[in-house]
Every structure is written in C-alpha cells, then in structure tokens.
Amino acid sequence: MLARNRFILLVVVGAVLAIVSLSLQFLHLIPTTPMEAPEPNPISEAYGYCNTPNRSEQAWEGHSPVDYKLLSVQVMIRHGDRYPLYAIPKTKRPAIDCTLSPKRKPSHHQLNSFIGHMAQGGRGRWEGTLSSLPRLPNHSACEMGELTQTGVVQHLRNGQLLRQAYKRHKLLPPNWSTKQVWVETTGRSRTLQSGMALLYGFLPDFDWSRLTVHHQWSTLFCGSACDCPARNRYLEEEQRRQYRLRVADTELERTYADMARTLGLPPRQLRAANPIDSLLCQLCHGLSFPCVPAGSAIGSGGCLTLTQFAVIRKQQLEDEVDRRRVGLYRRYALLATHPYLNRTANRMERVAKANAPGRKPRAGGEEVFTLSSAHDVTVAPLLSALGLEEALFPRFAARVVFELWKSPPATQGQRKGQGQGQDKAARVKGERSKGGGDMFVRVLYNGEDVTFHTTFCRSHDRHAAQPLCPLGNFLSFVKKDMFSVFNATSYHNACYRRTG
C-alpha cells in the first residue's frame, strides 16, 4: 500500500511539474520590459467601442493625496450609442426602437425619473436653436443618427460614476448657482440628450430654473476663434494621407468588391455609403448583418460577414498607427482644440485665483462644474493635442475629465524640505501658475488617470514632494508650448503663419 501511495504521489508531482514546465515555456511571452503593444484584434476592439453598459467600471476620478481640495471639474464627452448616420443601399435598416422604456434592456434605475424630469425641461434656459430639439429620443423606428436607449443609459451611468466619485469632495453646494454649472452642446439632438443624461446622473432632479444650456455651433467647440487657415490645410493634407493609405490596401479593395457583388452595387457606391457605420451598429446591438436572398436580381445573394467587417476595421486601426507616424493629424489637432483648451485653462485660472488666500468670493461663484457634450471628431483631436496618442479612438460615451486640486497648506518644515529638494527648473514651473504653486491638475480618460502620459506632464517627477501635476505646466502648454511645433508664439500666429 505504501509503495502504491508513493507511486501515486510521484505521478501527481510529475503532472504538476509538467504543467509548471509548460507554463514556463510561455512565460517568456509575457513582457518584463517595455515592448510594443500587441496588434489589436479588430473584433474585440469593436466591442470595446460599443461600450455596452453591462459591466461594472472602475473610475479614478476624485482620487488624490490626503487633504487635497477639489476645486473644479471640466468634462468633455462623446455622445452615447446612436443609430447609423448612413444606410447600406439595397438592405433593410437595423430594426432598433429609439423610444425609452425602463422595461427594455439595457436599463438604469434612474431611467424612469430621467424621462419624467426631461418633461419639465421647458423651465430651463436653452440657447439659440436648442429649445427646438427633442430632449429625449422618441422614434419607435430610429431616425438616422438618433440616440438610442443604450446611449442614454451609458451617460446616466457616467453621471452616476462622477456623482459617486465627487460626493465626498462636496464639489457643488446644495444651492449651486447658474454660474457654477456650465453645460454646452452642439446642435444635434444626440449630444443634447447625452449631456442631459450625464447631468441627471450627476445631479439627480436638478433645478431647471438654475440651468442654462449653451449652444456650440462648431463640433470643435472653438467659439469665436474658429477661423484658422493652417488648421484647415493640415486637415486637407491628413485626408489625402488617409485616402492614399486606403486605396493602397488591396485586401480592403477586394473586400469592398466582394461586398458590392453580394449586394448588387458598384463598389464605389458601397464605399460612399460608409458601410462600417451601419455594421458597427448591428454588431453593438447583437443584430445579424444584412443579407440578400439567393437568386435575387439585385446581387449574387448571401450575407455580409464578420470577416469582411474585420478587414475594414483592421484598416481603420492601421490608419490610426500611420496617422501617429506621419504627424499631420497632431498638427491639425493642436490648432483644432486650442480654443477649447484655452477656455479650460482660463476657467482653472479664475477658480485658482478665487481660492487664493485672502480673496473674497465673487457673487455667484466660478464655474465649478462644466460639461461639454460633443462628437468623436471633437474628442479624438483633444486626445491627440494632449499627447495621448496611444489612447483608443473615442468609444460611444467616452469622457475626458480635467480636475483642479489645491494642496493643503505646508508647514514651515515641509516648505524648507521641498525647497531644498527641488531644482531651479521645477521651481520655475511651479511659479508659472498664476494661481500659485499649490494648484494641480489631473487628466482622466474613461476613468483612467492619464495625467503623466500628457505632453505637459510626462517629464514631471510624480514621486516628488508634490505628486500631482502643477497647474503651471498645463497653463504653459496651452498658452505657449503647444505652438512650438509651428515655430509660432500664439494661436493667431500659428493659424496665419505661412510656411515656406
């Protein structure tokens, strides 16, 4: 019996060693030093883009060292899930209901009260033509570009996440003023409705009489500073680069030809219909791809396939890599987003000054919470301008958050130690902040802290006495440093400077 038990033990030990040995053979595939990121899978990346609200999400907004005070939050969002902007010719449109129902999935515990609150929206102030837009999606057969129930739920969740993150910081007083909450949106119903959903998740049952919703007529949120010839030139060059890369992709061209043959369309007409937009919607909503009956007079018959979808999506991912390599898009992005970033920086400066020792608060306060509801063509250049080149293309309901923090008063001993430990350059950087050296910023993308990946704070020592990014770094970047690539000293100079 003893010999038999010993034999069984040896067999078990041998099996364990074999498994360990097999595991060790694969351990060398796990990078222990920085390596290039693996090539993304087009299908899994597409599901991430859908951002289906069926999982818990970790949000790092509102995190800071002990005793730091949160002074302001500025949020830029992409609208939530929407119906396609384009229809694939000779196919049935995706069957999606754009009315809202708490009984239909995905849902949210605030959805019913949100619907009721939007019915009272006439009590709010709506700038320009915004008052004519519907405050809720309301078509049983979605219209082109209409926000879906999924899109509403995505932003109710975003607002709820931010509410939980900032609740303990008491960012807004219970009797917040019109001046302290700033909401702006483009003139599309999907951005207006997305902004309202996030705001309701953040401030449930907010007082309509205190709210003004501002209209941004440009998707770049450039206000009165939209005229920039150089930005337009860079965009045209970038579009030419995209076109050259696309037509050089023989696999993509073959795929479009196969899809066109199935549907009985000229390939050029199919490409013009941007089929990836409709296919993404069907993927996100779990719907079958379009089919044409076999023997049909209009095509060879059959269905568009996931393989064909993957080829188009793969080319888009390759385009993002080439875009970063060439650098034209970043130049466009710096000029496209400067007006928005400049307003963001100005707001931070005003809040910082208002919180300086001995300052008397202004009547009505400063803009403590701002929300800009926008599009992918707004958020994507913002990420690029900040230097977040490795960030994924903005998914539905993506969010970029700027936080302004104030450090606690330092004791005399702490000040002495900090002064000895800092070099001259670091002290100069801290002094650039007009709000003082005790003001700091955080930047977050979809809940992840990306501050130390930004251009203006990548080189900051996060292990220094002050572990956050100095506000002065951000102000210097917006007011001056972001123009250096154009050999210019101001936004106007960069926009109108003629290159040889």
Coordinates of C-alpha atoms in Angstrom, one line a residue:
M1 CA 0.0 0.0 0.0
L2 CA 2.9 2.3 0.9
A3 CA 4.6 1.7 -2.4
R4 CA 1.3 2.3 -4.3
N5 CA 0.8 5.6 -2.4
R6 CA 4.4 6.6 -3.2
F7 CA 3.8 5.8 -6.9
I8 CA 0.6 7.9 -7.0
L9 CA 2.4 10.8 -5.3
L10 CA 5.2 10.6 -7.9
V11 CA 2.6 10.6 -10.7
V12 CA 0.9 13.7 -9.2
V13 CA 4.2 15.5 -8.7
G14 CA 5.2 14.7 -12.2
A15 CA 2.0 16.1 -13.6
V16 CA 2.4 19.3 -11.6
L17 CA 6.0 19.7 -12.8
A18 CA 4.8 19.1 -16.4
I19 CA 2.2 21.9 -16.0
V20 CA 4.8 24.2 -14.5
S21 CA 7.3 23.4 -17.2
L22 CA 4.6 24.1 -19.9
S23 CA 3.8 27.4 -18.2
L24 CA 7.4 28.4 -18.1
Q25 CA 7.7 27.9 -21.8
F26 CA 5.1 30.6 -22.2
L27 CA 6.4 32.9 -19.6
H28 CA 8.9 34.3 -22.0
L29 CA 6.0 35.7 -24.0
I30 CA 5.0 37.9 -21.0
P31 CA 6.9 41.1 -21.4
T32 CA 9.0 42.0 -18.4
T33 CA 10.4 45.2 -20.0
P34 CA 8.5 47.7 -22.1
M35 CA 7.6 46.3 -25.5
E36 CA 5.4 47.4 -28.4
A37 CA 1.8 46.8 -27.7
P38 CA 0.3 43.7 -29.5
E39 CA -1.6 44.3 -32.6
P40 CA -5.3 44.9 -31.6
N41 CA -7.9 42.4 -32.6
P42 CA -10.4 44.2 -34.8
I43 CA -13.5 42.4 -33.4
S44 CA -12.7 42.7 -29.7
E45 CA -11.7 46.3 -30.3
A46 CA -15.1 46.9 -32.0
Y47 CA -16.9 45.5 -29.0
G48 CA -14.9 47.9 -26.7
Y49 CA -16.0 50.7 -29.0
C50 CA -19.7 49.7 -28.4
N51 CA -19.2 50.3 -24.7
T52 CA -22.3 48.1 -23.8
P53 CA -23.4 49.1 -20.3
N54 CA -23.4 45.6 -18.9
R55 CA -20.4 45.6 -16.6
S56 CA -19.1 47.4 -13.6
E57 CA -16.5 50.1 -14.2
Q58 CA -13.7 51.4 -12.1
A59 CA -13.5 55.2 -12.1
W60 CA -10.4 57.0 -10.7
E61 CA -12.0 60.5 -10.8
G62 CA -11.9 62.2 -7.4
H63 CA -8.7 60.4 -6.2
S64 CA -6.0 62.5 -4.7
P65 CA -3.4 62.6 -1.9
V66 CA -4.9 63.2 1.6
D67 CA -6.2 66.6 2.4
Y68 CA -6.1 68.0 -1.1
K69 CA -9.1 70.0 -2.0
L70 CA -11.0 69.6 -5.3
L71 CA -11.8 73.0 -6.8
S72 CA -13.3 72.3 -10.2
V73 CA -14.1 69.6 -12.8
Q74 CA -14.4 70.1 -16.5
V75 CA -15.8 67.2 -18.6
M76 CA -15.8 66.6 -22.4
I77 CA -17.9 63.7 -23.6
R78 CA -18.7 62.0 -26.8
H79 CA -22.4 61.3 -27.2
G80 CA -23.7 57.8 -26.4
D81 CA -24.7 54.9 -28.7
R82 CA -26.6 56.1 -31.8
Y83 CA -28.3 54.8 -34.9
P84 CA -26.2 54.8 -38.0
L85 CA -25.6 58.0 -40.0
Y86 CA -25.6 56.1 -43.2
A87 CA -27.7 53.3 -44.7
I88 CA -26.3 50.5 -46.8
P89 CA -28.1 50.6 -50.1
K90 CA -30.5 47.8 -51.0
T91 CA -30.5 46.4 -47.4
K92 CA -33.0 46.7 -44.6
R93 CA -32.2 49.3 -42.0
P94 CA -31.4 47.9 -38.5
A95 CA -34.6 47.4 -36.5
I96 CA -34.0 49.4 -33.3
D97 CA -36.6 51.2 -31.2
C98 CA -35.4 54.6 -30.0
T99 CA -38.2 55.3 -27.5
L100 CA -37.2 54.9 -23.9
S101 CA -38.6 52.1 -21.7
P102 CA -37.3 51.0 -18.2
K103 CA -38.6 47.5 -19.1
R104 CA -36.2 47.2 -22.1
K105 CA -32.5 46.3 -21.7
P106 CA -30.2 47.9 -21.2
S107 CA -31.9 49.9 -18.5
H108 CA -30.9 52.0 -15.5
H109 CA -32.6 52.6 -12.1
Q110 CA -32.8 56.4 -12.9
L111 CA -34.3 56.0 -16.4
N112 CA -37.9 56.4 -15.4
S113 CA -37.2 59.5 -13.3
F114 CA -35.0 60.9 -16.0
I115 CA -37.8 60.7 -18.5
G116 CA -40.1 62.5 -16.1
H117 CA -37.5 65.2 -15.4
M118 CA -36.9 65.9 -19.1
A119 CA -40.7 66.6 -19.5
Q120 CA -40.1 69.7 -17.3
G121 CA -37.3 71.0 -19.5
G122 CA -39.3 74.0 -20.6
R123 CA -38.3 75.6 -17.3
G124 CA -34.7 75.7 -18.3
R125 CA -32.9 78.2 -20.5
W126 CA -31.9 76.9 -23.9
E127 CA -29.5 79.0 -26.0
G128 CA -30.1 79.5 -29.7
T129 CA -32.0 76.8 -31.5
L130 CA -31.5 74.2 -28.7
S131 CA -35.0 74.7 -27.5
S132 CA -36.4 73.2 -30.7
L133 CA -34.5 69.9 -30.2
P134 CA -36.2 66.9 -28.5
R135 CA -34.9 66.3 -25.0
L136 CA -35.5 62.6 -25.4
P137 CA -35.1 60.1 -28.3
N138 CA -38.7 59.4 -29.3
H139 CA -39.0 57.3 -32.5
S140 CA -40.1 53.6 -32.4
A141 CA -38.1 53.2 -35.6
C142 CA -34.9 55.1 -35.0
E143 CA -34.0 58.0 -37.3
M144 CA -30.5 58.4 -38.7
G145 CA -28.1 59.4 -36.0
E146 CA -30.7 59.3 -33.2
L147 CA -29.5 58.5 -29.7
T148 CA -30.6 55.0 -28.6
Q149 CA -31.7 53.8 -25.2
T150 CA -28.3 52.3 -24.8
G151 CA -26.8 55.8 -25.4
V152 CA -29.0 57.3 -22.7
V153 CA -28.1 54.6 -20.2
Q154 CA -24.4 54.9 -20.9
H155 CA -24.5 58.6 -19.8
L156 CA -26.7 58.0 -16.9
R157 CA -24.0 55.6 -15.7
N158 CA -21.3 58.2 -16.5
G159 CA -23.1 60.8 -14.4
Q160 CA -23.7 58.3 -11.6
L161 CA -19.9 57.4 -11.6
L162 CA -19.0 61.0 -11.3
R163 CA -21.5 61.7 -8.6
Q164 CA -20.1 58.8 -6.5
A165 CA -16.5 60.0 -7.2
Y166 CA -17.1 63.6 -6.2
K167 CA -19.7 63.2 -3.5
R168 CA -17.3 63.3 -0.6
H169 CA -15.5 66.3 -2.0
K170 CA -18.6 68.5 -1.9
L171 CA -17.7 70.0 -5.3
L172 CA -21.0 71.8 -5.6
P173 CA -23.0 73.4 -2.8
P174 CA -26.6 72.3 -2.4
N175 CA -27.8 75.7 -3.6
W176 CA -25.4 75.9 -6.6
S177 CA -25.8 78.9 -8.8
T178 CA -26.3 79.2 -12.6
K179 CA -22.7 80.4 -12.9
Q180 CA -21.3 77.4 -11.1
V181 CA -22.7 74.8 -13.6
W182 CA -21.9 75.3 -17.3
V183 CA -23.4 72.9 -19.9
E184 CA -22.7 73.3 -23.6
T185 CA -23.6 71.1 -26.6
T186 CA -23.6 71.1 -30.3
G187 CA -26.9 71.5 -32.1
R188 CA -27.5 67.8 -32.5
S189 CA -30.2 66.0 -30.5
R190 CA -27.9 63.1 -29.7
T191 CA -25.3 65.4 -28.0
L192 CA -28.0 67.4 -26.2
Q193 CA -29.7 64.3 -24.9
S194 CA -26.4 62.7 -23.9
G195 CA -25.4 65.8 -21.9
M196 CA -28.8 65.8 -20.2
A197 CA -28.5 62.1 -19.2
L198 CA -25.0 62.6 -17.7
L199 CA -26.1 65.8 -15.9
Y200 CA -29.1 64.0 -14.4
G201 CA -26.9 61.1 -13.3
F202 CA -24.6 63.6 -11.7
L203 CA -27.2 65.9 -10.2
P204 CA -30.5 63.9 -9.9
D205 CA -33.6 66.1 -10.1
F206 CA -31.5 69.2 -10.7
D207 CA -33.3 72.6 -10.6
W208 CA -34.2 73.5 -14.2
S209 CA -34.5 77.2 -13.2
R210 CA -30.8 77.4 -12.4
L211 CA -29.7 75.8 -15.7
T212 CA -28.7 77.4 -18.9
V213 CA -27.7 75.0 -21.8
H214 CA -25.3 76.8 -24.2
H215 CA -25.1 76.1 -27.9
Q216 CA -21.7 75.4 -29.6
W217 CA -22.3 75.7 -33.3
S218 CA -19.0 74.1 -34.2
T219 CA -18.1 70.5 -33.4
L220 CA -14.6 71.8 -32.4
F221 CA -16.1 74.0 -29.7
C222 CA -14.0 76.8 -31.0
G223 CA -16.5 79.6 -30.1
S224 CA -15.3 82.9 -31.6
A225 CA -11.9 81.6 -32.6
C226 CA -12.8 79.1 -35.3
D227 CA -11.1 80.9 -38.2
C228 CA -7.8 79.1 -38.7
P229 CA -6.5 78.6 -42.2
A230 CA -3.5 76.5 -41.2
R231 CA -5.8 74.1 -39.3
N232 CA -7.8 73.6 -42.5
R233 CA -4.7 73.0 -44.5
Y234 CA -3.5 70.3 -42.1
L235 CA -6.9 68.6 -42.2
E236 CA -6.9 68.5 -46.0
E237 CA -3.4 67.0 -46.0
E238 CA -4.5 64.5 -43.4
Q239 CA -7.5 63.5 -45.5
R240 CA -5.2 63.0 -48.5
R241 CA -2.9 60.7 -46.4
Q242 CA -6.0 58.7 -45.4
Y243 CA -7.1 58.3 -49.0
R244 CA -3.7 57.2 -50.2
L245 CA -3.4 54.6 -47.5
R246 CA -6.9 53.3 -48.1
V247 CA -6.6 52.8 -51.9
A248 CA -3.2 51.1 -51.4
D249 CA -4.8 48.4 -49.3
T250 CA -5.5 45.6 -51.8
E251 CA -7.2 43.4 -49.2
L252 CA -9.6 46.2 -48.4
E253 CA -10.4 46.8 -52.1
R254 CA -11.1 43.1 -52.6
T255 CA -13.4 43.0 -49.6
Y256 CA -15.4 46.0 -50.8
A257 CA -15.7 44.3 -54.2
D258 CA -17.0 41.1 -52.6
M259 CA -19.5 43.0 -50.5
A260 CA -20.7 45.0 -53.5
R261 CA -21.1 41.8 -55.6
T262 CA -23.2 40.3 -52.8
L263 CA -25.5 43.4 -52.7
G264 CA -25.5 44.1 -56.4
L265 CA -23.9 47.5 -56.1
P266 CA -21.0 49.3 -57.7
P267 CA -18.0 49.2 -55.3
R268 CA -17.8 53.0 -55.4
Q269 CA -21.4 53.4 -54.2
L270 CA -20.9 51.0 -51.4
R271 CA -17.7 52.8 -50.2
A272 CA -19.6 56.1 -50.3
A273 CA -22.3 54.6 -48.0
N274 CA -19.6 54.0 -45.3
P275 CA -20.9 50.5 -44.5
I276 CA -18.8 50.2 -41.4
D277 CA -21.1 52.7 -39.6
S278 CA -24.2 50.5 -40.1
L279 CA -22.3 47.3 -39.4
L280 CA -20.9 48.6 -36.1
C281 CA -24.5 49.4 -35.0
Q282 CA -25.6 45.9 -35.8
L283 CA -22.7 44.4 -34.0
C284 CA -23.2 46.6 -30.9
H285 CA -26.9 45.7 -30.8
G286 CA -26.5 41.9 -31.5
L287 CA -28.2 42.1 -34.9
S288 CA -27.4 40.0 -37.9
F289 CA -25.5 41.6 -40.7
P290 CA -27.6 42.5 -43.9
C291 CA -28.4 39.7 -46.3
V292 CA -29.7 39.5 -49.9
P293 CA -31.8 36.4 -50.9
A294 CA -30.0 33.9 -53.1
G295 CA -31.2 34.2 -56.7
S296 CA -32.1 37.8 -56.2
A297 CA -32.0 40.0 -59.3
I298 CA -30.0 42.7 -57.5
G299 CA -26.9 40.7 -56.4
S300 CA -25.2 37.4 -56.1
G301 CA -27.0 36.8 -52.8
G302 CA -25.8 35.9 -49.3
C303 CA -24.9 38.0 -46.2
L304 CA -22.2 40.5 -45.3
T305 CA -19.8 38.7 -42.9
L306 CA -17.9 39.3 -39.8
T307 CA -14.7 38.6 -41.7
Q308 CA -15.5 41.4 -44.1
F309 CA -16.2 43.7 -41.2
A310 CA -12.9 42.7 -39.6
V311 CA -11.0 43.7 -42.7
I312 CA -12.5 47.2 -42.8
R313 CA -11.9 47.6 -39.0
K314 CA -8.3 46.4 -39.3
Q315 CA -7.6 49.0 -42.0
Q316 CA -9.0 51.7 -39.7
L317 CA -6.7 50.6 -36.9
E318 CA -3.7 50.6 -39.3
D319 CA -4.7 54.1 -40.3
E320 CA -4.5 55.2 -36.7
V321 CA -0.9 53.9 -36.5
D322 CA 0.1 55.6 -39.7
R323 CA -1.6 58.8 -38.6
R324 CA 0.6 58.9 -35.5
R325 CA 3.7 58.1 -37.5
V326 CA 3.1 60.9 -40.1
G327 CA 2.2 63.6 -37.6
L328 CA -0.1 65.7 -39.7
Y329 CA -3.2 64.9 -37.6
R330 CA -1.4 66.1 -34.4
R331 CA -0.7 69.4 -36.0
Y332 CA -4.3 69.7 -37.0
A333 CA -5.4 68.6 -33.5
L334 CA -3.3 71.2 -31.7
L335 CA -4.9 74.0 -33.7
A336 CA -8.4 72.5 -33.7
T337 CA -8.5 72.1 -29.9
H338 CA -6.7 75.2 -28.7
P339 CA -9.8 77.3 -28.3
Y340 CA -11.4 74.7 -26.1
L341 CA -8.2 74.1 -24.1
N342 CA -7.7 77.8 -23.7
R343 CA -11.2 78.2 -22.2
T344 CA -10.4 75.2 -19.9
A345 CA -7.2 76.8 -18.8
N346 CA -8.8 80.2 -18.2
R347 CA -11.5 78.7 -16.1
M348 CA -8.9 76.9 -14.0
E349 CA -7.0 80.2 -13.5
R350 CA -10.2 82.0 -12.4
V351 CA -11.0 79.3 -9.9
A352 CA -7.4 79.2 -8.6
K353 CA -7.4 83.0 -8.1
A354 CA -10.8 82.8 -6.4
N355 CA -9.3 80.3 -3.9
A356 CA -6.1 82.2 -3.2
P357 CA -5.7 83.2 0.5
G358 CA -7.5 86.4 1.4
R359 CA -9.6 86.5 -1.8
K360 CA -13.3 87.4 -1.5
P361 CA -15.5 85.1 -3.5
R362 CA -17.3 86.6 -6.5
A363 CA -21.1 86.8 -6.4
G364 CA -22.5 83.6 -7.8
G365 CA -19.1 81.9 -7.7
E366 CA -17.0 80.5 -10.5
E367 CA -17.6 77.7 -13.0
V368 CA -17.0 74.7 -10.7
F369 CA -18.5 72.0 -13.0
T370 CA -18.6 72.3 -16.8
L371 CA -19.9 69.7 -19.2
S372 CA -19.3 69.8 -23.0
S373 CA -21.3 67.3 -25.0
A374 CA -19.6 66.6 -28.3
H375 CA -18.7 64.1 -31.0
D376 CA -15.8 61.7 -31.9
V377 CA -14.4 64.5 -34.2
T378 CA -14.2 66.7 -31.0
V379 CA -12.7 64.2 -28.6
A380 CA -10.2 62.5 -30.9
P381 CA -8.2 65.7 -31.7
L382 CA -8.4 66.6 -28.0
L383 CA -6.7 63.4 -27.0
S384 CA -4.0 63.9 -29.7
A385 CA -3.4 67.5 -28.7
L386 CA -2.8 66.4 -25.1
G387 CA -0.2 63.9 -26.3
L388 CA -2.3 60.9 -25.6
E389 CA -1.5 59.3 -28.9
E390 CA -1.8 55.7 -27.7
A391 CA -5.4 56.3 -26.4
L392 CA -8.1 54.3 -28.2
F393 CA -10.4 56.1 -30.6
P394 CA -13.2 57.6 -28.6
R395 CA -15.9 54.9 -28.0
F396 CA -19.5 55.7 -27.5
A397 CA -20.0 57.8 -24.3
A398 CA -16.2 58.4 -23.9
R399 CA -15.3 61.0 -21.3
V400 CA -12.2 63.3 -20.8
V401 CA -12.1 64.9 -17.3
F402 CA -9.9 67.8 -16.1
E403 CA -9.7 68.2 -12.4
L404 CA -8.2 71.2 -10.5
W405 CA -6.8 70.5 -7.0
K406 CA -5.4 72.6 -4.2
S407 CA -2.7 71.2 -1.9
P408 CA -3.1 71.6 1.9
P409 CA -1.1 74.4 3.5
A410 CA 2.5 73.3 4.1
T411 CA 4.2 73.6 7.4
Q412 CA 7.4 75.6 7.7
G413 CA 9.5 72.5 7.9
Q414 CA 7.8 71.0 4.8
R415 CA 8.4 74.2 2.8
K416 CA 12.1 74.1 3.7
G417 CA 12.5 70.5 2.7
Q418 CA 10.7 71.0 -0.6
G419 CA 12.8 74.0 -1.4
Q420 CA 16.0 72.0 -0.8
G421 CA 14.8 69.1 -2.9
Q422 CA 13.6 70.9 -5.9
D423 CA 15.9 72.1 -8.7
K424 CA 15.5 75.6 -10.2
A425 CA 13.6 74.4 -13.3
A426 CA 11.0 72.7 -11.1
R427 CA 10.5 75.9 -9.0
V428 CA 10.1 78.0 -12.1
K429 CA 7.5 75.6 -13.5
G430 CA 5.6 75.8 -10.2
E431 CA 5.7 79.6 -10.3
R432 CA 4.2 79.7 -13.8
S433 CA 0.8 79.1 -12.2
K434 CA -0.9 82.4 -11.7
G435 CA -3.0 80.6 -9.1
G436 CA 0.2 79.9 -7.1
G437 CA 2.4 76.8 -6.6
D438 CA -0.3 75.0 -4.6
M439 CA -2.6 74.3 -7.6
F440 CA -2.5 71.0 -9.5
V441 CA -4.3 69.2 -12.4
R442 CA -5.4 65.7 -13.2
V443 CA -6.5 64.4 -16.6
L444 CA -8.6 61.3 -16.9
Y445 CA -9.8 59.4 -19.9
N446 CA -12.7 56.9 -19.4
G447 CA -11.9 56.8 -15.7
E448 CA -8.2 56.2 -16.1
D449 CA -5.7 58.7 -14.8
V450 CA -3.6 59.6 -17.8
T451 CA -2.0 62.8 -16.4
F452 CA 1.6 61.6 -16.6
H453 CA 1.1 60.5 -20.2
T454 CA 0.2 64.0 -21.4
T455 CA 2.8 66.2 -23.2
F456 CA 2.8 68.8 -20.4
C457 CA 3.4 66.4 -17.5
R458 CA 5.2 63.4 -19.0
S459 CA 8.5 64.6 -17.6
H460 CA 7.2 65.6 -14.1
D461 CA 8.6 63.6 -11.2
R462 CA 5.4 62.0 -9.8
H463 CA 7.5 60.9 -6.8
A464 CA 8.4 64.5 -5.9
A465 CA 7.2 66.2 -2.7
Q466 CA 4.1 67.2 -4.7
P467 CA 2.9 64.0 -6.5
L468 CA 0.4 65.8 -8.8
C469 CA 1.0 67.8 -12.0
P470 CA 1.4 71.5 -11.4
L471 CA -1.2 73.7 -12.9
G472 CA 1.6 75.9 -14.2
N473 CA 2.6 73.0 -16.6
F474 CA -0.8 72.9 -18.1
L475 CA -1.1 76.7 -18.4
S476 CA 2.4 77.0 -20.1
F477 CA 1.4 74.2 -22.5
V478 CA -1.9 75.9 -23.6
K479 CA -0.6 79.5 -23.7
K480 CA 2.8 78.9 -25.3
D481 CA 4.3 75.4 -25.6
M482 CA 1.7 73.9 -28.0
F483 CA 2.7 76.4 -30.7
S484 CA 6.4 75.5 -30.7
V485 CA 5.8 72.8 -33.4
F486 CA 4.6 75.5 -35.7
N487 CA 7.6 77.8 -34.8
A488 CA 4.9 80.3 -33.5
T489 CA 4.2 82.1 -30.3
S490 CA 0.5 82.3 -30.3
Y491 CA -2.7 80.7 -31.7
H492 CA -3.2 83.6 -34.2
N493 CA 0.4 83.4 -35.3
A494 CA 0.2 79.6 -35.8
C495 CA -3.1 79.9 -37.7
Y496 CA -1.9 82.5 -40.1
R497 CA 1.8 81.8 -40.4
R498 CA 2.9 80.9 -43.9
T499 CA 5.2 78.0 -44.2
G500 CA 7.9 78.0 -46.9

